Coordinates of C-alpha atoms and ligand atoms in Angstrom, one line a residue:
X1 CA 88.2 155.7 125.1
X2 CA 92.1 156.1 125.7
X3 CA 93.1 153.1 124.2
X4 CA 96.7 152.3 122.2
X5 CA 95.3 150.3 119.5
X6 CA 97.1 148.5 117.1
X7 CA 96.2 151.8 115.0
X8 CA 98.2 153.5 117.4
X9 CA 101.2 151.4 117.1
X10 CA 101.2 151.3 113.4
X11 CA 101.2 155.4 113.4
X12 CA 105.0 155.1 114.9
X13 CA 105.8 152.7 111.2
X14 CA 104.2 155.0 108.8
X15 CA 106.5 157.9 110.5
X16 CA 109.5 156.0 110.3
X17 CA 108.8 155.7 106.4
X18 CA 107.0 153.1 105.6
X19 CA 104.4 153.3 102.7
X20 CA 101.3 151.2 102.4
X21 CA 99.3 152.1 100.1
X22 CA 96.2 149.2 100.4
X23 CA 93.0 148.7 98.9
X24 CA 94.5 148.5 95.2
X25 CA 96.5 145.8 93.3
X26 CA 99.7 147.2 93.4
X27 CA 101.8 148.1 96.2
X28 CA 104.9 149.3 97.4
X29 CA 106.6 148.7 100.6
X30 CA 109.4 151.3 100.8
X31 CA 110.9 150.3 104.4
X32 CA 114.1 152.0 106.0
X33 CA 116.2 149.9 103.8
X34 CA 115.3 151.4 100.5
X35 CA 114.9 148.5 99.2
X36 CA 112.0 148.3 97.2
X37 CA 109.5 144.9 97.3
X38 CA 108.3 143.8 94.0
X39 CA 104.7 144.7 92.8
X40 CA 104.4 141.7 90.3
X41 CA 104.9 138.0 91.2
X42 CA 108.5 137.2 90.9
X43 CA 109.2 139.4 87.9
X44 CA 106.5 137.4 85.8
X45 CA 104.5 140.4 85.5
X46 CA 101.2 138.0 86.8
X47 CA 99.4 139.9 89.6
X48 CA 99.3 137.4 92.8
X49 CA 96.6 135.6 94.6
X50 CA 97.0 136.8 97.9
X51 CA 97.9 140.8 98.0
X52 CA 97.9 143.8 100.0
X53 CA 94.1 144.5 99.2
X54 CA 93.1 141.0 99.6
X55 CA 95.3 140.2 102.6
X56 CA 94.3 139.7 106.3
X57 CA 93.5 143.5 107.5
X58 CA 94.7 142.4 110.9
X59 CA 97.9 141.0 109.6
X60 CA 98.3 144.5 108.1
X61 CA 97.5 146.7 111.3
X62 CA 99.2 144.5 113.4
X63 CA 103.0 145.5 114.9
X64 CA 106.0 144.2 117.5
X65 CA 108.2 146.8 117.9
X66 CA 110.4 144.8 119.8
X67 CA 111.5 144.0 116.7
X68 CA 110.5 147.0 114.5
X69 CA 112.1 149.5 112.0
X70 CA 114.8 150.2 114.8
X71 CA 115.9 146.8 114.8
X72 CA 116.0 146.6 111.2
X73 CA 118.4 149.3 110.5
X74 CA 120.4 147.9 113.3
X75 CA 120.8 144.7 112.0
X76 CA 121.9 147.0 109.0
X77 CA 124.3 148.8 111.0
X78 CA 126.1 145.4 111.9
X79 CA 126.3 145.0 108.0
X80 CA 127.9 148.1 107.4
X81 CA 130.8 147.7 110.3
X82 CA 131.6 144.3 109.2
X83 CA 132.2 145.8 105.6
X84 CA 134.4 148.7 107.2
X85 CA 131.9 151.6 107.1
X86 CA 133.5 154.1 109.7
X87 CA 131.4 155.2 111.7
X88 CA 131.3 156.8 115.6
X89 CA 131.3 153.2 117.1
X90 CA 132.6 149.6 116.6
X91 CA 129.6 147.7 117.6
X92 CA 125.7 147.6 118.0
X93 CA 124.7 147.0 121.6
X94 CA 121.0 145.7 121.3
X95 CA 119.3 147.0 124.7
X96 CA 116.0 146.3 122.6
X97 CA 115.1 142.8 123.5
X98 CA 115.2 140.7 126.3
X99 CA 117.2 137.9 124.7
X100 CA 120.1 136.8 128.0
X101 CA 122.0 134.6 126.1
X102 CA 122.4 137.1 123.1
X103 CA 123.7 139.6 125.8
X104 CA 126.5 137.2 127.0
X105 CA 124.9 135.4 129.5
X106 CA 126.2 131.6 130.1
X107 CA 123.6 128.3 130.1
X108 CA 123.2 126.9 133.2
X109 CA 125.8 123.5 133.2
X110 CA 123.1 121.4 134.3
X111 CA 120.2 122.8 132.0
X112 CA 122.5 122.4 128.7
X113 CA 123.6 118.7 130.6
X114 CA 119.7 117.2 130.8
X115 CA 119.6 118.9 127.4
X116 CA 122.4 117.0 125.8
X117 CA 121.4 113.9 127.5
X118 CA 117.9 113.8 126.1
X119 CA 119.6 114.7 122.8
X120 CA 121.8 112.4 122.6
X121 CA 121.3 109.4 124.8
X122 CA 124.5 107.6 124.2
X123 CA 125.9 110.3 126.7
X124 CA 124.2 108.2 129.4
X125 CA 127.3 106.1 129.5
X126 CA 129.8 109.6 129.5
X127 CA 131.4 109.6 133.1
X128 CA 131.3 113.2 132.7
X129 CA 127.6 114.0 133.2
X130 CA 126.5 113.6 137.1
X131 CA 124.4 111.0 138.1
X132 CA 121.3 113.3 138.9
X133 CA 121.4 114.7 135.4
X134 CA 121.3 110.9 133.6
X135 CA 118.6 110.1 136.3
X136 CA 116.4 113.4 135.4
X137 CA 117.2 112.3 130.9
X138 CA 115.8 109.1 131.9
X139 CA 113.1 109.7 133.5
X140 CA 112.0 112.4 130.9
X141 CA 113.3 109.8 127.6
X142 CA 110.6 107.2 129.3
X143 CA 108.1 109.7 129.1
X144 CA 108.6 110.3 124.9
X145 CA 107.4 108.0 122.7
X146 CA 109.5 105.4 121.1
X147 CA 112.5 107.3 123.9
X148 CA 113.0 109.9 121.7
X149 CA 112.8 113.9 121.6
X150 CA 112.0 113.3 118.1
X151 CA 108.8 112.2 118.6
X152 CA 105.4 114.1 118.7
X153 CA 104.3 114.1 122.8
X154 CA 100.5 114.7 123.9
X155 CA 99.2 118.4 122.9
X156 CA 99.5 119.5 126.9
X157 CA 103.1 118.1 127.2
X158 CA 104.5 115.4 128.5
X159 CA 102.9 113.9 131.3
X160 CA 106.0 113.8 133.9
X161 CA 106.9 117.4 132.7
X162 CA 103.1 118.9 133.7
X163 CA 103.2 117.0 137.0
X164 CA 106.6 118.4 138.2
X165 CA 105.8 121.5 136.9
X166 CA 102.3 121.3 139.2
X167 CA 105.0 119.9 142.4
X168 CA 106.9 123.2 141.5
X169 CA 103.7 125.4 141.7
X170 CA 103.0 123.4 145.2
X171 CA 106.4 124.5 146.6
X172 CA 106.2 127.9 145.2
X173 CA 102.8 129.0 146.6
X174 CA 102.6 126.3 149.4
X175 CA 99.1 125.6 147.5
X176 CA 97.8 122.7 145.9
X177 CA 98.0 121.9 142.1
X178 CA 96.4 119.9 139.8
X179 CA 98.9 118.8 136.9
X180 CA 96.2 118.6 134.7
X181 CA 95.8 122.3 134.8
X182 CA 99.3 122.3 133.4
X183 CA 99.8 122.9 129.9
X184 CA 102.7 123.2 128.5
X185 CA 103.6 125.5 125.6
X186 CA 106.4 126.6 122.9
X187 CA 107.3 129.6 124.7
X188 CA 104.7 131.7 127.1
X189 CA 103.9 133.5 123.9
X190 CA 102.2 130.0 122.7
X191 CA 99.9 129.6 125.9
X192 CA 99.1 133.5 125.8
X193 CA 97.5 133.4 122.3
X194 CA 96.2 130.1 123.0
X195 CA 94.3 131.2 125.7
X196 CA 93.6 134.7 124.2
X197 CA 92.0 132.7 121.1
X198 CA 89.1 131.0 123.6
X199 CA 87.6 134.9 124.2
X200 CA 87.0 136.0 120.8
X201 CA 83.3 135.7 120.7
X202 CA 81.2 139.0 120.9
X203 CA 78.9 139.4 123.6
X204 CA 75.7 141.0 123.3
X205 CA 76.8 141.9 119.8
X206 CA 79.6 144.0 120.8
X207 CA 83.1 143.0 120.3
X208 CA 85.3 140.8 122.5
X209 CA 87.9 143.4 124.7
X210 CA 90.9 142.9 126.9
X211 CA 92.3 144.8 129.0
X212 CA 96.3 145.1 129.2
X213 CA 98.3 147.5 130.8
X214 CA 99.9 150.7 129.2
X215 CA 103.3 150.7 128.6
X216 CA 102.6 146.7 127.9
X217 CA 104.6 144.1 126.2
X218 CA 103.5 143.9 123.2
X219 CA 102.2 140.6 122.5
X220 CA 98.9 141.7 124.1
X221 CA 98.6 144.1 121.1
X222 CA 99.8 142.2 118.3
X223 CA 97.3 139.2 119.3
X224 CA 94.7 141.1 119.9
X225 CA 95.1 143.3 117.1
X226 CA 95.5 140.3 114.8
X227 CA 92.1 138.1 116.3
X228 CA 90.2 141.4 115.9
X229 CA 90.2 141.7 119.4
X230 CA 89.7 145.3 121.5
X231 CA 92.9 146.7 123.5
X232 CA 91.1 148.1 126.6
X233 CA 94.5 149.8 127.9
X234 CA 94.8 150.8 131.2
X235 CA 97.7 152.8 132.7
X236 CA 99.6 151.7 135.5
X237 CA 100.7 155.0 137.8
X238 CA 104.4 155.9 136.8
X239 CA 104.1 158.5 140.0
X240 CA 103.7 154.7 142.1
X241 CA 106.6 152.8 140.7
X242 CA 103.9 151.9 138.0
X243 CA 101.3 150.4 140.9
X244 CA 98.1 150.1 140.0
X245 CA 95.3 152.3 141.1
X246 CA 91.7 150.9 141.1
X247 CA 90.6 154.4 139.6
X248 CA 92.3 153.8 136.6
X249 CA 90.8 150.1 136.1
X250 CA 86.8 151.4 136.8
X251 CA 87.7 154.3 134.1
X252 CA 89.1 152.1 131.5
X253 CA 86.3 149.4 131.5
X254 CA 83.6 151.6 131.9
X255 CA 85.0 153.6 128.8
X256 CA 85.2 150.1 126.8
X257 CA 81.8 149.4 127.5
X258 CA 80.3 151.7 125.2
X259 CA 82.6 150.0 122.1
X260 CA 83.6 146.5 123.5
X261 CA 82.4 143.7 125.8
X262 CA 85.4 143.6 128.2
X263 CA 86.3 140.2 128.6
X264 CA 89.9 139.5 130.5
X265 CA 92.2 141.6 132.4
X266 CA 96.1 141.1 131.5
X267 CA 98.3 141.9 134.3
X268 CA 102.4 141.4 133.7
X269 CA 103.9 140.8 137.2
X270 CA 106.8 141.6 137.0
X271 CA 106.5 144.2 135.0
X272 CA 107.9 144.6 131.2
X273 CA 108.5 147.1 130.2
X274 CA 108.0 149.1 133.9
X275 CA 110.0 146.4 135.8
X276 CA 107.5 146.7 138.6
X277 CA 107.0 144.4 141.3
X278 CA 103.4 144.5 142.8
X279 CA 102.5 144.0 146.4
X280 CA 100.1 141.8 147.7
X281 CA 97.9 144.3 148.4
X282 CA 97.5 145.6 144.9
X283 CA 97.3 142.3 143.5
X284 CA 94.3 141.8 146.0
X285 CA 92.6 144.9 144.7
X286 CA 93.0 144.2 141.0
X287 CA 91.3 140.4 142.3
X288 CA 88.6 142.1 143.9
X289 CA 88.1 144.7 140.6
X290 CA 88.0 141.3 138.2
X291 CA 85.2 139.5 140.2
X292 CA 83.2 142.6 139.8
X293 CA 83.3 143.2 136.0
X294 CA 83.6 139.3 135.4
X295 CA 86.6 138.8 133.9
X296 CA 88.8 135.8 133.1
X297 CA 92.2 136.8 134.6
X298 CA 95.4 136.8 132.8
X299 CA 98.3 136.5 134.9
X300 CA 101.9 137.0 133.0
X301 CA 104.4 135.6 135.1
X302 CA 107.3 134.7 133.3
X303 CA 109.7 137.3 135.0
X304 CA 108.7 135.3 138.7
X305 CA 112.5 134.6 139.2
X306 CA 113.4 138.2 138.5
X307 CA 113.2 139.9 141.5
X308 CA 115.6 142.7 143.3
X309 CA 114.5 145.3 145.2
X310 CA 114.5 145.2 148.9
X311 CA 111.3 144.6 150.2
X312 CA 110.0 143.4 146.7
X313 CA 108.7 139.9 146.8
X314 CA 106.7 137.7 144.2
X315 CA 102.9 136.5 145.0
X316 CA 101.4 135.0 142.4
X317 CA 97.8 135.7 141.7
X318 CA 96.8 131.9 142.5
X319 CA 98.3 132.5 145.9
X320 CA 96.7 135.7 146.5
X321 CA 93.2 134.6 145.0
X322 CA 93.2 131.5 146.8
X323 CA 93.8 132.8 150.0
X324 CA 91.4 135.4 149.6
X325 CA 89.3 132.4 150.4
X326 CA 85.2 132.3 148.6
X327 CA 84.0 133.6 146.2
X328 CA 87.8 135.2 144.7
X329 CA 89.2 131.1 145.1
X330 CA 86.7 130.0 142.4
X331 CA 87.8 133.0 139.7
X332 CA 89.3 131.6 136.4
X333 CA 92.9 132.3 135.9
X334 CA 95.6 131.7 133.6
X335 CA 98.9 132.1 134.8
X336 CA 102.2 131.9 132.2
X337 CA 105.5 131.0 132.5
X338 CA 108.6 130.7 130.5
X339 CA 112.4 129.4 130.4
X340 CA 112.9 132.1 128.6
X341 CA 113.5 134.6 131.5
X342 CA 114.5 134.5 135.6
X343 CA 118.2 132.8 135.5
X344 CA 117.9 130.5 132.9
X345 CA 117.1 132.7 129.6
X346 CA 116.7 129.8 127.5
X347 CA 114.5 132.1 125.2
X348 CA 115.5 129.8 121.5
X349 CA 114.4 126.8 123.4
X350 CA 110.7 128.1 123.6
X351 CA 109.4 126.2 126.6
X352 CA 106.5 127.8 129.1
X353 CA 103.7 126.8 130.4
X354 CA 100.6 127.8 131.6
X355 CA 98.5 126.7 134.7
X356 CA 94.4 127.3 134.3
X357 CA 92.6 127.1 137.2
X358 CA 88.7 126.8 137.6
X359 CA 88.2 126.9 134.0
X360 CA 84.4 125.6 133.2
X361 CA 85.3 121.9 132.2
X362 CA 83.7 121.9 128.9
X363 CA 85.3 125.1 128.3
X364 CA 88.8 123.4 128.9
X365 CA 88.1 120.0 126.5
X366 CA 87.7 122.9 124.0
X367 CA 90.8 124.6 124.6
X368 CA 92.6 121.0 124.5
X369 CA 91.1 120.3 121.1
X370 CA 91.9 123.2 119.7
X371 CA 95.4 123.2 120.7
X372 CA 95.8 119.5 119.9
X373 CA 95.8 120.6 116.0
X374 CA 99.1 122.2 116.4
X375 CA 100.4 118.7 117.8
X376 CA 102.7 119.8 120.3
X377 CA 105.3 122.0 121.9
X378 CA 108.9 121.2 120.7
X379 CA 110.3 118.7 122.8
X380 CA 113.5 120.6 123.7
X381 CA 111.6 123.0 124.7
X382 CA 109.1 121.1 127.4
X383 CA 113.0 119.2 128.7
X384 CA 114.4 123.1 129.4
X385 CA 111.0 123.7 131.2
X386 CA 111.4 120.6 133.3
X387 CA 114.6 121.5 134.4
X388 CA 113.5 124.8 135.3
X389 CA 111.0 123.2 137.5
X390 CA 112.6 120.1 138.8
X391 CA 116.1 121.8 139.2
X392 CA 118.9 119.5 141.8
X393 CA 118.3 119.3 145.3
X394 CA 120.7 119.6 148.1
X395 CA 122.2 116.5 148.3
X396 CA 122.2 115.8 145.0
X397 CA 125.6 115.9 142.7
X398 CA 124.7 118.9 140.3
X399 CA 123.1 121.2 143.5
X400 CA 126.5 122.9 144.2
X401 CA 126.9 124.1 140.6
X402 CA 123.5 124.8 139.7
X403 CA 123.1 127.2 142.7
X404 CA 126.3 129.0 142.2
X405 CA 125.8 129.2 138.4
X406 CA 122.1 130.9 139.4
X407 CA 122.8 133.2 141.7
X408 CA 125.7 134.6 140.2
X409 CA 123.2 135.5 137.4
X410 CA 120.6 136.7 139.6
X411 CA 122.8 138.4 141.4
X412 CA 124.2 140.1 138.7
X413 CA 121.3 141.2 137.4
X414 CA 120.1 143.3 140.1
X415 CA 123.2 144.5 140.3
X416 CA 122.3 146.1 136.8
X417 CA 119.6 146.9 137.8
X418 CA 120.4 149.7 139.7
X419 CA 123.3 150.5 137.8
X420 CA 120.5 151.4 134.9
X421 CA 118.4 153.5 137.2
X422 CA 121.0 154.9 138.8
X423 CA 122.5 156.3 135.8
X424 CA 119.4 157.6 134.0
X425 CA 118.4 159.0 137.1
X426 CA 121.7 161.5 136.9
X427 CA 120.7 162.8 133.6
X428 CA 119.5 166.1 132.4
X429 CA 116.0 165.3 131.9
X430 CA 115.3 162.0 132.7
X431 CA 113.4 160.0 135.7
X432 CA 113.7 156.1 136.2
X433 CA 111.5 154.4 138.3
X434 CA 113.5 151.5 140.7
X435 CA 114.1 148.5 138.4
X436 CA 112.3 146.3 141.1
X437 CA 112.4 143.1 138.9
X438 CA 112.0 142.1 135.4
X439 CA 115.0 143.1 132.9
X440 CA 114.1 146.5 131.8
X441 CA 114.2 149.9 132.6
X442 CA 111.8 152.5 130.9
X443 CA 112.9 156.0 131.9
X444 CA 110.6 158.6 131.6
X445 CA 112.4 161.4 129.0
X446 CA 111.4 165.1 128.4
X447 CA 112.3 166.2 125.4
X448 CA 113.0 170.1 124.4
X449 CA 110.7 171.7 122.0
X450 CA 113.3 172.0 119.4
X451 CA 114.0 168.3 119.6
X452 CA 109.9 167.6 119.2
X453 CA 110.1 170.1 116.6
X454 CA 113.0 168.2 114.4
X455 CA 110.9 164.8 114.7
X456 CA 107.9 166.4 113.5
X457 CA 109.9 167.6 110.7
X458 CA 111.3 164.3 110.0
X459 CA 107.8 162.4 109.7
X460 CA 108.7 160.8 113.0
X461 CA 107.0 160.3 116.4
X462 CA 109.4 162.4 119.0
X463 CA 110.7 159.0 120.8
X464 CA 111.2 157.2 117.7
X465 CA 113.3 160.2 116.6
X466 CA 115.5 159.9 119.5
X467 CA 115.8 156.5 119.0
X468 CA 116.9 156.5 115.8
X469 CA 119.1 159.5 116.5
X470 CA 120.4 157.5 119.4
X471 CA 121.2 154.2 117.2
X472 CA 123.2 156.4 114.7
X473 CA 125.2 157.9 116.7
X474 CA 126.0 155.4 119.5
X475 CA 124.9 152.2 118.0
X476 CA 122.8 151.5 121.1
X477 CA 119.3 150.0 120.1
X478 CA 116.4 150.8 122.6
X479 CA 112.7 150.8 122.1
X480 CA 110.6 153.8 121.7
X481 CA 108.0 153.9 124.1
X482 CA 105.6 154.6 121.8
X483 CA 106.0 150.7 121.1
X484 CA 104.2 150.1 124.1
X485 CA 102.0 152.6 124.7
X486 CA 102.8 155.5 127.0
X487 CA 100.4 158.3 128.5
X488 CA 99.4 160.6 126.1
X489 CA 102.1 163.7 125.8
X490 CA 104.9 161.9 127.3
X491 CA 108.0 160.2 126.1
X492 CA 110.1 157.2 127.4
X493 CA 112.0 154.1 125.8
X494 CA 113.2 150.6 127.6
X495 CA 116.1 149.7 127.2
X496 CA 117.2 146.2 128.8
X497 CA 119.9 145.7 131.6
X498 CA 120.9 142.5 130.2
X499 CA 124.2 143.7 128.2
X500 CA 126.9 141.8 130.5
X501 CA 127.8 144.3 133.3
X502 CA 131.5 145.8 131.7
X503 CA 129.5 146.5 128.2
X504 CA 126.3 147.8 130.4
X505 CA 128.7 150.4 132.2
X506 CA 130.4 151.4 128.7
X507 CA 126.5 151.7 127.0
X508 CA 125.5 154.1 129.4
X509 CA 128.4 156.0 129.6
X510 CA 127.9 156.5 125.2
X511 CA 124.6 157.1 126.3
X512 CA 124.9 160.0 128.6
X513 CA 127.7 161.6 126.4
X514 CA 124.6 161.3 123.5
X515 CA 122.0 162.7 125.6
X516 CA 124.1 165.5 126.5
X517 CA 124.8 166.3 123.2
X518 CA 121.5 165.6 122.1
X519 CA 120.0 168.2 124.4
X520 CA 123.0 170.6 123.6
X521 CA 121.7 170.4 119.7
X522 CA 118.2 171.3 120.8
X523 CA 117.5 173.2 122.9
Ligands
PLP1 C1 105.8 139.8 129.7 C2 106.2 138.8 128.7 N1 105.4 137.8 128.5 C3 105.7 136.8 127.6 C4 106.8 136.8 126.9 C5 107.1 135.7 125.9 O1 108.1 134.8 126.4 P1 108.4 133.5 125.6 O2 109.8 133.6 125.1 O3 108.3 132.4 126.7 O4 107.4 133.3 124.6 C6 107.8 137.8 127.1 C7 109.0 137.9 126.4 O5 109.8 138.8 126.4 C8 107.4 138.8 128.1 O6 108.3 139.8 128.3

């Protein structure tokens, strides 16, 4: 099976020179920093409870490079300039992670407003805050115990929240929803394991599988990797703007068959990291391919906002499903959303949601009681959701504001967009598929022999070489593709377009100059 395990993903760590050495009492983590991690408990020379022999195997095998060894010697990097190390730049630009409001971008006045008001009611008296805002605190402060953020709400979220939330869905897919299908979560990430949690269960003795995308983001690998779960990967079609071809789907699951039970089919519309945008009529197809092999779709949506192409437009697979009328309509489905992305990028809040539809209904008190032993999501973070869904109207004293303040942002990001396509596209070597939403490019890179060569020789996997290369020389931090998965033989990296458009233009400008060089050196 062609699969990008978590196996996979921890091959690009051990080349970047890390040391594990498991399965006896002693270990030694010798990471990038050269720092070494004691072997003893604290100094006292006592061997501990819990080590690398005795810990979790899927803790150990499991890996987010979103935030791996590149990111690391970044932060280091920062370090190093603020104690005066000269070196060929003056600052880190972290293209690695979609983070907006580390990249410059400005809270929405009316978001940080609600926000501020639930906080800190007395504010409800402050002239300054429009009426609609103090309207939409109330309303949100009657629906937490005791009127306060600082209480614990009900496990799904505050009622009010998960009913304008379902209104939202209504107006977005002109199709019913039941807010008790809402649930709201710390973050997408939350309501993705959650749900990911309810499938591991072998069937006919074989292992749980799911199958996710390759390049994918990589919760899907981490999770699964650490619930013991099977990555079925299947690869979208670079050649197609990263569609997705039916062929691809049949050959993945009937390849997990022999080794897993295939369970659920991840799709992340719109795309990260491909930034695809997928018609109708591929979302249709991958529909029709779920109902055949049974499986529970998983539709990541958090990107819905975060669309630019022309002719690129945002069905969600409720919409699609539903309309494709009996039996597709009764399919399960998950389908995630976040404040952390679209306009808003409210990512430290960690609010999302996720609606289930036709979930079997004992199935669903089961998936209530098992997230009711986390409590609930933070409070803040259900407030930033319900101003995401619940935003002003026209009319209303905040509307003007709000709109302006969200599609300059929207604006300007698609206006990155093709700045960051455009540019790869005009280097040596390169090929960048249309950023047609999401906030990411992943350009497709051939490397010259000599260059493959050198990274060989350096214990490293040829993308994470150029990465690293990259980040020395420029200060610009990407993500190997090889943190995502790529087809087998070929090399790309994201990098995000969120840097704030002056600092985007300078980055790629460094960036070219490096590749240029780069190439020069090897080939
Ligand atoms: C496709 C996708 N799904 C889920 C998430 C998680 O988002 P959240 O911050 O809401 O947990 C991300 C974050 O980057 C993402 O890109």
């Amino acid at each position: 099976m062609r699969r990008c395990s978590a196996t996979a993903a921890y091959s690009v760590f051990r080349h970047v020179g890390r040391v594990e050495v498991c399965g006896r009492r002693e270990f030694r983590l010798s990471t990038i920093r050269n720092k070494s991690v004691p072997e003893t408990m604290a100094g006292s020379g006592a061997s501990p409870c819990l080590a690398m022999d005795n810990l979790n195997p899927n803790i150990k095998v499991m890996e987010y490079a979103v935030r791996g060894p590149l990111v690391t010697r970044a932060g280091e990097i920062e370090k190093e300039l603020e104690q005066g190390v000269k070196k060929p730049f003056t600052e880190v630009i972290k293209a690695n992670i979609g983070d907006c409001h580390a990249m410059g971008q400005v809270p929405l006045t009316f978001i940080r407003q609600v926000l501020a008001l639930v906080t800190y009611p007395k504010l409800l008296d402050d002239p300054q805050f429009p009426d609609d805002t103090k309207e939409r605190a109330r309303t949100l402060l009657k629906g937490c115990r005791g009127g306060s953020v600082g209480s614990y709400t009900d496990s799904p979220g505050i009622e009010v929240i998960r009913k304008h939330v379902a209104q939202y869905i209504e107006r977005r897919d002109g199709i019913p929803s039941d807010w008790q299908n809402v649930v709201i979560s710390a973050g997408a990430s939350d309501a993705i394991k959650n749900i990911l949690k309810l499938l591991i269960c072998p069937v006919d003795g074989k292992p749980p599988g799911v199958m996710t995308p390759i390049p994918q983001y990589p919760l899907y690998s981490a999770t699964l990797a650490e619930f013991g779960m099977h990555q079925i990967g299947y690869y979208p079609n670079e050649s197609r703007n990263w569609g997705l071809d039916v062929a691809e789907l049949e050959r993945s699951v009937s390849e997990a068959r022999k080794v897993c039970a295939p369970r659920a089919i991840a799709v992340i519309n719109p795309g990260n990291p491909t930034g695809q945008v997928l018609s109708r009529d591929n979302i249709e197809e991958i529909i029709r391919f779920a109902h055949k092999e049974k499986l529970f779709v998983l539709a990541d949506e958090v990107y819905q906002d975060n669309i630019y192409a022309d002719g690129c437009k945002f069905f969600s697979f409720k919409k699609v499903l539903t309309e494709m009328g009996p039996p597709y309509r009764d399919m399960e489905l998950a389908s995630f959303m976040s404040c952390s992305k679209g306009y808003m990028g409210e990512c430290g809040l960690r609010g999302g949601y996720v609606e289930v539809i036709n979930m079997c209904p004992k199935v669903k008190a089961m998936y209530l009681k098992a997230i009711s032993a986390m409590l609930c999501p933070t409070v803040l973070g259900q407030v930033c959701m319900d101003t995401v869904v619940n935003p002003p109207t026209k009319g209303e004293p905040s509307y003007e504001l709000y709109m302006k303040e969200k599609t300059a942002v929207l604006d300007s990001l698609k206006a990155r967009a093709k700045m960051v396509a455009d540019a790869f596209n005009s280097m040596e070597g390169f090929s960048c598929n249309t950023v047609q939403g999401a906030m990411y490019a992943f350009p497709r890179i051939t490397l010259p022999p000599k260059a493959v060569a050198a990274a060989e020789k350096a214990g490293k996997v040829p993308d994470v070489f150029y990465a690293f290369e990259l980040l020395e020389n420029t200060g610009i931090c990407i993500v190997p593709g090889s943190g995502f998965g790529q087809q087998p033989g070929t090399y790309h990296f994201r990098t995000t377009i969120l840097p704030q458009p002056d600092k985007l233009k300078a980055m790629l400008q460094k960036f070219a100059q490096f590749h240029k060089d780069f190439i020069k050196k090897y080939s």
